[in-house]
Short mmCIF file of C-alpha atoms and ligand atoms in Angstrom, two decimals:
data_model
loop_
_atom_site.label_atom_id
_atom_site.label_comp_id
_atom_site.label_asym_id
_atom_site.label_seq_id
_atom_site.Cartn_x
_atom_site.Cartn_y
_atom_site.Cartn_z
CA UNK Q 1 -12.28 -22.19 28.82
CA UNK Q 2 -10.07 -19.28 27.44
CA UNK Q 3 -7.66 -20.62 25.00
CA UNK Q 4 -4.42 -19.53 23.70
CA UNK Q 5 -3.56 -20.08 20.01
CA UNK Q 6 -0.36 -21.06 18.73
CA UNK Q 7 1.64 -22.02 15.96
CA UNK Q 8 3.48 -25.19 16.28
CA UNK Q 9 6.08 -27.32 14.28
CA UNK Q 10 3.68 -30.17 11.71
CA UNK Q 11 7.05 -31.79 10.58
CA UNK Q 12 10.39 -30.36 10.02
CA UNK Q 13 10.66 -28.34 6.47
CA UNK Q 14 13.26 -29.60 3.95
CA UNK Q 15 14.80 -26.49 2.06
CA UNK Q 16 12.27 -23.79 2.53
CA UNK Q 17 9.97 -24.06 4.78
CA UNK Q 18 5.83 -24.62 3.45
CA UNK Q 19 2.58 -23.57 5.51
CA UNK Q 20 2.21 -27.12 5.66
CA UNK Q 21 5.35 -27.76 7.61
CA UNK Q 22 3.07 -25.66 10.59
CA UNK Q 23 0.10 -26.02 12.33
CA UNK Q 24 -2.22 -24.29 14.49
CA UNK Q 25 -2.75 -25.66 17.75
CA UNK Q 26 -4.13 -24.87 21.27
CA UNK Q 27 -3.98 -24.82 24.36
CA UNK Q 28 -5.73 -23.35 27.76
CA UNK Q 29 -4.92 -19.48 28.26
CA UNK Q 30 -1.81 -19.69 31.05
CA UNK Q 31 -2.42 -17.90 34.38
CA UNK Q 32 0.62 -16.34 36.02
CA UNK Q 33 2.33 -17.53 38.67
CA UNK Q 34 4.10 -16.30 41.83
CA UNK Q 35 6.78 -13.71 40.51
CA UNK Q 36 5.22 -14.66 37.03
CA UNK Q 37 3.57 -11.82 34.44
CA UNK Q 38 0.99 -13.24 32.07
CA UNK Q 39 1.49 -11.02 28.58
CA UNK Q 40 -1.07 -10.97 26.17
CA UNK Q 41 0.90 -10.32 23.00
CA UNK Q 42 -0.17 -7.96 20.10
CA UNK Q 43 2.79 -8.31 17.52
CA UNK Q 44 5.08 -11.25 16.75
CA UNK Q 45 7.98 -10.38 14.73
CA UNK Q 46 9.09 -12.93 12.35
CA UNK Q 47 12.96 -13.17 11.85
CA UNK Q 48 15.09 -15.28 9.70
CA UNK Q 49 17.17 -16.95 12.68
CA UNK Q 50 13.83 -18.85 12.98
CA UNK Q 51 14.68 -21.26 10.02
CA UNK Q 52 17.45 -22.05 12.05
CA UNK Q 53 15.43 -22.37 15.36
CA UNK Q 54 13.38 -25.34 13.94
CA UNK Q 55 16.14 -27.04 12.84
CA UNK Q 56 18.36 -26.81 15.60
CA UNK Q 57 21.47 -24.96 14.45
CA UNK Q 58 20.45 -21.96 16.47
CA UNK Q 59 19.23 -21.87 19.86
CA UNK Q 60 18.06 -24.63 22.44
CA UNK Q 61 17.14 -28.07 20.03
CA UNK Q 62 15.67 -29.08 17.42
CA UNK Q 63 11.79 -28.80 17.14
CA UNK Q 64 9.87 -31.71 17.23
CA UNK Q 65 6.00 -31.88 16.06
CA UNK Q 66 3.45 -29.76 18.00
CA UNK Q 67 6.47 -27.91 19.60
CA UNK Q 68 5.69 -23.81 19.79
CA UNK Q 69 7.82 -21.89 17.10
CA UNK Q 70 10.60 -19.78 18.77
CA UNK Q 71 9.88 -16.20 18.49
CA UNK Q 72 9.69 -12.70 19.83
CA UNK Q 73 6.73 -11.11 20.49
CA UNK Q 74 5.22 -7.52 22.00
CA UNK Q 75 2.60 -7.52 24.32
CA UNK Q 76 0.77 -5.56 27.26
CA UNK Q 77 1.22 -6.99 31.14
CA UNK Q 78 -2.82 -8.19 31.56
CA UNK Q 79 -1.88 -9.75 35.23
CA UNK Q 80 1.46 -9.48 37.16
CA UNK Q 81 2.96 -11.50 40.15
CA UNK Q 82 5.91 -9.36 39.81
CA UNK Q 83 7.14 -6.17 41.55
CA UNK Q 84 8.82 -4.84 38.64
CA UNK Q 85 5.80 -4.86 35.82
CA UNK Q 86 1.92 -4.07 36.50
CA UNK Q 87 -1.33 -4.46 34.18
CA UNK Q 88 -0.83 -2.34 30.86
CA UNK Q 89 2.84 -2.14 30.53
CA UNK Q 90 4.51 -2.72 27.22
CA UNK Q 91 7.21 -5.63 27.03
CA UNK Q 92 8.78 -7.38 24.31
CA UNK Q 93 8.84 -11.18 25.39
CA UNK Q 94 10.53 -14.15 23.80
CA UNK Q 95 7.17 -16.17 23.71
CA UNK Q 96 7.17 -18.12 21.23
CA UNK Q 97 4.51 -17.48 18.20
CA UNK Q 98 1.47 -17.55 20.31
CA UNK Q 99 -1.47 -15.46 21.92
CA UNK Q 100 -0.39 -15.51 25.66
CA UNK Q 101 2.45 -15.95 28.30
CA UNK Q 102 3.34 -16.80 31.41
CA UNK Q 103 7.21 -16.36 32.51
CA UNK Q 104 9.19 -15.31 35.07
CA UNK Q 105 8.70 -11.18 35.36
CA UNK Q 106 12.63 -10.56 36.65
CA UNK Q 107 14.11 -12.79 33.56
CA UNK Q 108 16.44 -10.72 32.15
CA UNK Q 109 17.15 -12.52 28.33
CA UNK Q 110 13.07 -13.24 28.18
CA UNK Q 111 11.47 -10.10 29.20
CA UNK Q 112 12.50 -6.28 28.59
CA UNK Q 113 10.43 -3.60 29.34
CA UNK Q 114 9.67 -0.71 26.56
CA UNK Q 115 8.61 2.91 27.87
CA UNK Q 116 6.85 3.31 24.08
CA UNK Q 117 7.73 6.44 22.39
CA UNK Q 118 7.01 5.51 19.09
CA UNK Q 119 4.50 3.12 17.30
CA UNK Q 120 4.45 -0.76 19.03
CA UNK Q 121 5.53 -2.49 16.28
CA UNK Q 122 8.71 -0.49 15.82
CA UNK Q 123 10.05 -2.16 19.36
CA UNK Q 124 10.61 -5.41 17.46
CA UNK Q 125 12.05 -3.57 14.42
CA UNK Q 126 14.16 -0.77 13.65
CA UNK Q 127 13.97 0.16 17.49
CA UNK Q 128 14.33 -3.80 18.82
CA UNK Q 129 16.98 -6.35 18.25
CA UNK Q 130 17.06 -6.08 14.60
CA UNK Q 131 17.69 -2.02 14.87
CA UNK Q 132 20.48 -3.42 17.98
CA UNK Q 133 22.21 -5.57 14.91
CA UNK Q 134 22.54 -2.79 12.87
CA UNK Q 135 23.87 -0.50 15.71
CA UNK Q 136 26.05 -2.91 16.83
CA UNK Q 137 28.18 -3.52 13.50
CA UNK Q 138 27.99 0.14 12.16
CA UNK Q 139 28.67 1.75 15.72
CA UNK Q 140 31.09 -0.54 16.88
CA UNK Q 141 32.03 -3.30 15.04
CA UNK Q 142 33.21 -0.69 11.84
CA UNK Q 143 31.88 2.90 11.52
CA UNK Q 144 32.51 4.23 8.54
CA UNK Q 145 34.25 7.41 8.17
CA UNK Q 146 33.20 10.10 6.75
CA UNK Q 147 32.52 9.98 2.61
CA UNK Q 148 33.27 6.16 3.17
CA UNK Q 149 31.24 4.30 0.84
CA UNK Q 150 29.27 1.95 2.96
CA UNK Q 151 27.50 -1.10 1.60
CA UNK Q 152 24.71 -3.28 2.90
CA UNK Q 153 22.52 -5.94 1.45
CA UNK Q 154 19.29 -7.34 2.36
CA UNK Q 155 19.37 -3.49 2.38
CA UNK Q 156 15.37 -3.05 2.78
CA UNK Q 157 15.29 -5.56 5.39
CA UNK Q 158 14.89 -4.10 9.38
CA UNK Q 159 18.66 -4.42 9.55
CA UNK Q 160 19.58 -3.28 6.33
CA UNK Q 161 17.48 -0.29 6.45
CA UNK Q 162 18.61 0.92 9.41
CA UNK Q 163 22.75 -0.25 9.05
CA UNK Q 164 22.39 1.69 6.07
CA UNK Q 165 20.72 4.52 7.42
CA UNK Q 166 23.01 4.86 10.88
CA UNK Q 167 26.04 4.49 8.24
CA UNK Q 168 24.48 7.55 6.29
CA UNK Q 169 23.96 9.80 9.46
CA UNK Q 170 27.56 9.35 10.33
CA UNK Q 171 28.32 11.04 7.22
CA UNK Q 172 29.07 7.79 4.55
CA UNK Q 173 27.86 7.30 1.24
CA UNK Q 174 25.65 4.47 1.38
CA UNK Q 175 24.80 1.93 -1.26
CA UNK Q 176 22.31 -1.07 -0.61
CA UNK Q 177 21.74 -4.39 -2.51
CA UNK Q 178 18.35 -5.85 -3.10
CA UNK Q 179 16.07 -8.24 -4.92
CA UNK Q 180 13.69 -6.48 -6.73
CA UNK Q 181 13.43 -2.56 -8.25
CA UNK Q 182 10.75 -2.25 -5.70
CA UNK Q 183 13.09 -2.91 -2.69
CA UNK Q 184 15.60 -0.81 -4.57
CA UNK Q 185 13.00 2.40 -4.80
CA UNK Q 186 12.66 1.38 -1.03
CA UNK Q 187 16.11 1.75 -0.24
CA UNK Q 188 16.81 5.09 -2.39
CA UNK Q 189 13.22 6.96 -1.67
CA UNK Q 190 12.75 6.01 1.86
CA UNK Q 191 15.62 5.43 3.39
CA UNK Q 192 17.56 7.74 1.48
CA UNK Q 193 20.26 5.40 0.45
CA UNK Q 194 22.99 7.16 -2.04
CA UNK Q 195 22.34 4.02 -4.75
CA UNK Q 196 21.12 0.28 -4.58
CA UNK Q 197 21.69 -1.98 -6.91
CA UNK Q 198 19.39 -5.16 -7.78
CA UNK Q 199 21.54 -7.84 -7.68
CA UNK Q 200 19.08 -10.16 -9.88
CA UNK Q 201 19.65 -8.30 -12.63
CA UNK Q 202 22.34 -10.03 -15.28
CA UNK Q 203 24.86 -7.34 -15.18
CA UNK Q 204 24.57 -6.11 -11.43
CA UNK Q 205 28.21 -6.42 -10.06
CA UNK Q 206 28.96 -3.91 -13.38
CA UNK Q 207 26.52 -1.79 -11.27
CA UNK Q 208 28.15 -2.23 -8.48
CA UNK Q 209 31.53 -1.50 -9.52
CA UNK Q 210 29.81 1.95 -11.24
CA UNK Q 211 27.95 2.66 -7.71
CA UNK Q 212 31.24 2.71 -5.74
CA UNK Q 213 33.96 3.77 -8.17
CA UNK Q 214 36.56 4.14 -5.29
CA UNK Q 215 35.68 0.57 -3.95
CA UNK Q 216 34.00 -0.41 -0.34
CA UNK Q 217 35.02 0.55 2.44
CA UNK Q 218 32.78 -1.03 4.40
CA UNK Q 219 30.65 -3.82 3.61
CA UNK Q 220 27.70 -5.31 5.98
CA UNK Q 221 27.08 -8.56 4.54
CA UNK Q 222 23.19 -9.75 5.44
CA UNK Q 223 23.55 -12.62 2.93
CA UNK Q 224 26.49 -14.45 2.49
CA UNK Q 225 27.51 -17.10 -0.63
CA UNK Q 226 28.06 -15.76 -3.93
CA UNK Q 227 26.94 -12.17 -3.03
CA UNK Q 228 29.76 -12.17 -0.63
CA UNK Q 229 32.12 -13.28 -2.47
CA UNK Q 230 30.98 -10.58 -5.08
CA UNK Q 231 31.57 -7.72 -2.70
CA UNK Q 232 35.06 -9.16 -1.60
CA UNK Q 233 36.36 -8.42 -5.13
CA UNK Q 234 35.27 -4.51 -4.65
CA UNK Q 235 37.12 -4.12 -1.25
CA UNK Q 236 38.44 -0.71 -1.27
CA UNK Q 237 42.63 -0.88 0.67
CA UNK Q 238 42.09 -1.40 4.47
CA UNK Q 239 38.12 -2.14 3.85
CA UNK Q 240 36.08 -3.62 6.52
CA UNK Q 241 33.31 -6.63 6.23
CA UNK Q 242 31.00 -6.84 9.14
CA UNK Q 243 29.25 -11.12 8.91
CA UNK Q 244 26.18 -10.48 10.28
CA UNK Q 245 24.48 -12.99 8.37
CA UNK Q 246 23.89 -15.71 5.63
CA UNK Q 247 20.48 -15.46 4.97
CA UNK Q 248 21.20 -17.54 0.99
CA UNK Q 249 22.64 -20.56 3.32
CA UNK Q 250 19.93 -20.71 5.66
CA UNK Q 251 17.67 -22.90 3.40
CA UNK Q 252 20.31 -25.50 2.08
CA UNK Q 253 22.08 -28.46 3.43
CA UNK Q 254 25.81 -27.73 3.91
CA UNK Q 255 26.68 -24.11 4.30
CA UNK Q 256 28.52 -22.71 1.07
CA UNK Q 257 32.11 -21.80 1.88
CA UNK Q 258 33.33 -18.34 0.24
CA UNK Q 259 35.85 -18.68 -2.55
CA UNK Q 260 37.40 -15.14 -2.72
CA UNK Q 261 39.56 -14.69 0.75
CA UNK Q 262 42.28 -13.40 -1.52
CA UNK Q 263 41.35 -9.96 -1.63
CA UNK Q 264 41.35 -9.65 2.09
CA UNK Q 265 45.07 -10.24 1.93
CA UNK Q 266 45.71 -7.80 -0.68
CA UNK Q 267 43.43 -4.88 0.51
CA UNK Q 268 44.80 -5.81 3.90
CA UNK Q 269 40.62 -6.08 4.94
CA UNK Q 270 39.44 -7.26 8.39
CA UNK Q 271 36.09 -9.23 8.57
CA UNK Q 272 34.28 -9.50 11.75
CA UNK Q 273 31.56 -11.64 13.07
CA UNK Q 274 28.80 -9.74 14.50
CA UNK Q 275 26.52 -11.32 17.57
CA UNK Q 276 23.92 -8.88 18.76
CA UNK Q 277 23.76 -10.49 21.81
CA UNK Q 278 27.05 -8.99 22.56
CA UNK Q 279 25.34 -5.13 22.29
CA UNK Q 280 22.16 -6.16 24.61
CA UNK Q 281 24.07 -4.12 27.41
CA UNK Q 282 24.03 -1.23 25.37
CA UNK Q 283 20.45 -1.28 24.57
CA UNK Q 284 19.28 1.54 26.38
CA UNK Q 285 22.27 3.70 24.57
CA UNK Q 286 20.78 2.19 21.20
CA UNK Q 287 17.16 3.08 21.86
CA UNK Q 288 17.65 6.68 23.15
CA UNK Q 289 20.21 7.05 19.81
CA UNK Q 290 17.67 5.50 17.59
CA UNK Q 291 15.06 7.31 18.48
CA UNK Q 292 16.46 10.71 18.38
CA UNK Q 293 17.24 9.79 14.66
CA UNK Q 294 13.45 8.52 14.36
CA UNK Q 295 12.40 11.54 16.05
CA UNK Q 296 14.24 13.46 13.27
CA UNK Q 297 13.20 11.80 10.79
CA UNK Q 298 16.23 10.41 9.56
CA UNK Q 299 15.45 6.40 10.66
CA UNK Q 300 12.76 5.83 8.12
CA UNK Q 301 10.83 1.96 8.56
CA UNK Q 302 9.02 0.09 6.43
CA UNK Q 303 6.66 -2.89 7.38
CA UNK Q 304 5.21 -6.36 5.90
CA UNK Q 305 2.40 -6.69 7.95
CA UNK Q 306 -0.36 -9.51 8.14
CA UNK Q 307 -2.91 -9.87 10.73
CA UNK Q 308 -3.59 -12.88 12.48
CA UNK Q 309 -2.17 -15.95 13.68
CA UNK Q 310 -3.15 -18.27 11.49
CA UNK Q 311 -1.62 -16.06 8.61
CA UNK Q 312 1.73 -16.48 10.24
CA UNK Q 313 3.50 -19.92 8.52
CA UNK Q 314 2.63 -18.62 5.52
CA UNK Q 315 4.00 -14.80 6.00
CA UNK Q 316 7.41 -16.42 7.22
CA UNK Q 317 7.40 -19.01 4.00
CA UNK Q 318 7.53 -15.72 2.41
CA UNK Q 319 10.26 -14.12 4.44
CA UNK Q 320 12.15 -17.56 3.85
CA UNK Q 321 11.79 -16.74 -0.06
CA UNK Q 322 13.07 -13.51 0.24
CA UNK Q 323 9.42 -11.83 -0.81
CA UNK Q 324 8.90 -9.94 2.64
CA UNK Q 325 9.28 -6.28 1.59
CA UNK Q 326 10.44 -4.49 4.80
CA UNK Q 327 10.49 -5.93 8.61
CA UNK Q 328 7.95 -8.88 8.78
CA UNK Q 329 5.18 -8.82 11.33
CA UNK Q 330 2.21 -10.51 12.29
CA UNK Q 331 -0.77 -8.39 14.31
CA UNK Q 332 -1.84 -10.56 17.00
CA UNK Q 333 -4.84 -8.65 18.62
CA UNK Q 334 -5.50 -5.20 18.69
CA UNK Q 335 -3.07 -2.98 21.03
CA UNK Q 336 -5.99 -1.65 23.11
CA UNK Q 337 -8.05 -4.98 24.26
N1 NAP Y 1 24.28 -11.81 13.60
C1 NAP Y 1 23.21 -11.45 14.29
O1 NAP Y 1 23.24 -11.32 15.51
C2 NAP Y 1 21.93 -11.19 13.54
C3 NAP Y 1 20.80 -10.65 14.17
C4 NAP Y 1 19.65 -10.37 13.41
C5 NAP Y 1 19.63 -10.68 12.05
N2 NAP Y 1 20.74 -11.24 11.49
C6 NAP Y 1 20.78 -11.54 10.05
O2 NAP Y 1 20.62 -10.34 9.34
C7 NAP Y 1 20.09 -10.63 8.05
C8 NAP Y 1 18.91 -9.70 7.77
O3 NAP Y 1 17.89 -9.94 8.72
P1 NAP Y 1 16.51 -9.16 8.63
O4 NAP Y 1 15.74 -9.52 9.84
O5 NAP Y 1 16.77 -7.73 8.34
O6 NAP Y 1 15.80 -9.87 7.38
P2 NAP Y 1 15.09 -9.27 6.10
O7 NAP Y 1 16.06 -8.41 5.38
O8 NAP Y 1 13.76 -8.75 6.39
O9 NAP Y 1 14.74 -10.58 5.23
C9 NAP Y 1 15.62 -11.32 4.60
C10 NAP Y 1 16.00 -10.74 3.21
O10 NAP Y 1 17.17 -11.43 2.81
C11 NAP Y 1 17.31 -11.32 1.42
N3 NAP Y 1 17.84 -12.55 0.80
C12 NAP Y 1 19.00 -12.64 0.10
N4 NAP Y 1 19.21 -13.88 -0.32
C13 NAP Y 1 18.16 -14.61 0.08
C14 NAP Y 1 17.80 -15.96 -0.06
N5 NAP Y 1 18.56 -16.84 -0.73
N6 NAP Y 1 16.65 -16.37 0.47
C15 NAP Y 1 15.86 -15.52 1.14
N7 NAP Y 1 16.15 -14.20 1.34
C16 NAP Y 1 17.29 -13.76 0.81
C17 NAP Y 1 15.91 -10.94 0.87
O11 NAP Y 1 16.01 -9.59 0.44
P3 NAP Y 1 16.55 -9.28 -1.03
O12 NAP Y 1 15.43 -9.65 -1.96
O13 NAP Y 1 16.83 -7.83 -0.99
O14 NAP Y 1 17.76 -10.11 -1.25
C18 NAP Y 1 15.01 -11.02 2.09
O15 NAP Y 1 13.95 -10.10 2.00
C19 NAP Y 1 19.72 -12.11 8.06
O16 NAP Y 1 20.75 -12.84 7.45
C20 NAP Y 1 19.67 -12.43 9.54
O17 NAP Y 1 19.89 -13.78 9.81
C21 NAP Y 1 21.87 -11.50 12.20
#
């Protein structure tokens, strides 16, 4: 019989997740059904709404034990029962992490097509819904203007990397935060960032305050807590915050609150939730935009890449820690069967 490997829930994780919290299971390889595609995938992107995912404070419910992780994965169309796909195209499918799928081939949400002009892997990175995040809060949420000084953290993360590099082709000077000198060199040498500052060093808000001596004008917070509240105090007058995420809460019980609202009132600042699910109509607009830049040369990625399945609990643990360098992904199978 032709199985299909997955990774399922072993018990929920308490504070950051373990490879023990997971567990490989399987099951028989699915067929596809009438109006169904079966996708056999080849890369599984691993994304820190996830953590979330398991627990239930994002998406459907809460896993339970030997439930399939939530996730997004690439793959090629090996049979289709639907009008719209055929045997070898590309789609990026919301499988779950696991070797094959079945689903519904007109399920717009579940299944998108990709017309591949660049490498796979890309399509769940800076050219998929992480690249779509980016776009989202630096195209329309609060494009800098030109000379702005635009600051992101997480900034050589998938949507760091490219909010910081969409910010710097619309003409702003663009400063990242990051963890380590490593992401930093990242940041200034590849994705030709104006400065980045490591914010685990002891004196790095001095370092921020010296990398944007007029204050920020725009800040695209990846990380929330403390490090928001940090970037608050450097608000340049009418600066902008785009809350795109809170990657330091996603780990502990009881979501830190930020302390610092004050300067919002005196900078007269805006913040603004960002949803990427609100930009999924613009998709198309994103991809042809994005890859014109890639094209150019002037969207630069970087990738933490492990192959296998069974490899993947312990390659998100290390997302979860913060130790991924660049967009996390796991290499299924081989793109050509
Ligand atoms: N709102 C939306 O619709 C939407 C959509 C997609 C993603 N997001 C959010 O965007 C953010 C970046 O996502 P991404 O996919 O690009 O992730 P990512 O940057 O590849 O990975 C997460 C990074 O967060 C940083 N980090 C800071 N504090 C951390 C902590 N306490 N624990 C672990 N990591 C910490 C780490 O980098 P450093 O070492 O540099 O700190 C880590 O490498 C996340 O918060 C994510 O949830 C939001």
């Amino acid at each position: 019989m032709a199985v299909n490997l997955q990774v399922q829930l072993a018990r929920q994780p308490e504070g950051v997740p373990k490879p023990g919290d997971f567990q490989i299971g399987q099951g028989p390889r699915p067929a596809a059904g009438p109006g169904q595609i079966l996708v056999r995938n080849i890369y599984l992107s691993l994304d820190p709404y996830q953590r979330g995912a398991i627990a239930g404070t994002f998406g459907p419910a809460r896993l339970n034990q030997g439930d399939v992780i939530m996730g997004r994965c690439l793959g090629e169309v090996v049979e289709s029962h639907h009008p719209n796909h055929k045997p070898g195209d590309i789609v990026v499918v919301e499988s779950g992490w696991q070797q094959y799928f079945a689903v519904d081939g007109g399920a717009a949400g579940l299944v998108r097509k990709i017309k591949p002009e660049a490498p796979l892997s890309l399509y769940l990175g800076a050219l998929g819904p992480p690249g779509l995040t980016a776009w989202g809060g630096v195209e329309r949420l609060a494009p800098p203007g030109l000379g702005e000084t635009f600051v992101v953290s997480a900034a050589s993360g998938p949507v760091g990397s490219v909010a910081g590099q969409l910010a710097k082709a619309k003409g702003a000077r663009v400063v990242g935060i990051a963890g380590s000198e490593e992401k930093c060199r990242l940041a200034t040498q590849k994705f030709g960032f104006d400065a980045c500052v490591n914010y685990k060093t002891a004196d790095w808000t001095a370092a921020l305050k010296a990398a944007c001596p007029g204050g920020v004008n725009v800040y695209f917070d990846n990380v929330g807590g403390a490090m928001l509240d940090a970037l608050l105090a450097e608000l340049a007058a009418f600066g902008r915050v785009v809350l795109c995420g809170f990657i330091s809460q996603y780990n502990v019980t009881g979501a830190r609150a930020t302390n610092n609202l004050g300067p919002l009132i005196a900078k007269r600042a805006t913040m603004k939730g960002l949803v990427v699910y609100d930009f999924l109509g613009e998709t198309d607009q994103f991809i042809k935009a994005a890859t014109a830049l890639w094209k150019q040369g002037k969207l630069a990625t970087h990738e933490d890449r492990v192959a296998g399945i069974e490899n993947a609990p312990a390659h998100f643990v290390k997302l979860m820690k913060g130790e991924n360098v660049g967009k996390a992904i796991v290499a299924l199978a081989p793109e050509k069967a």
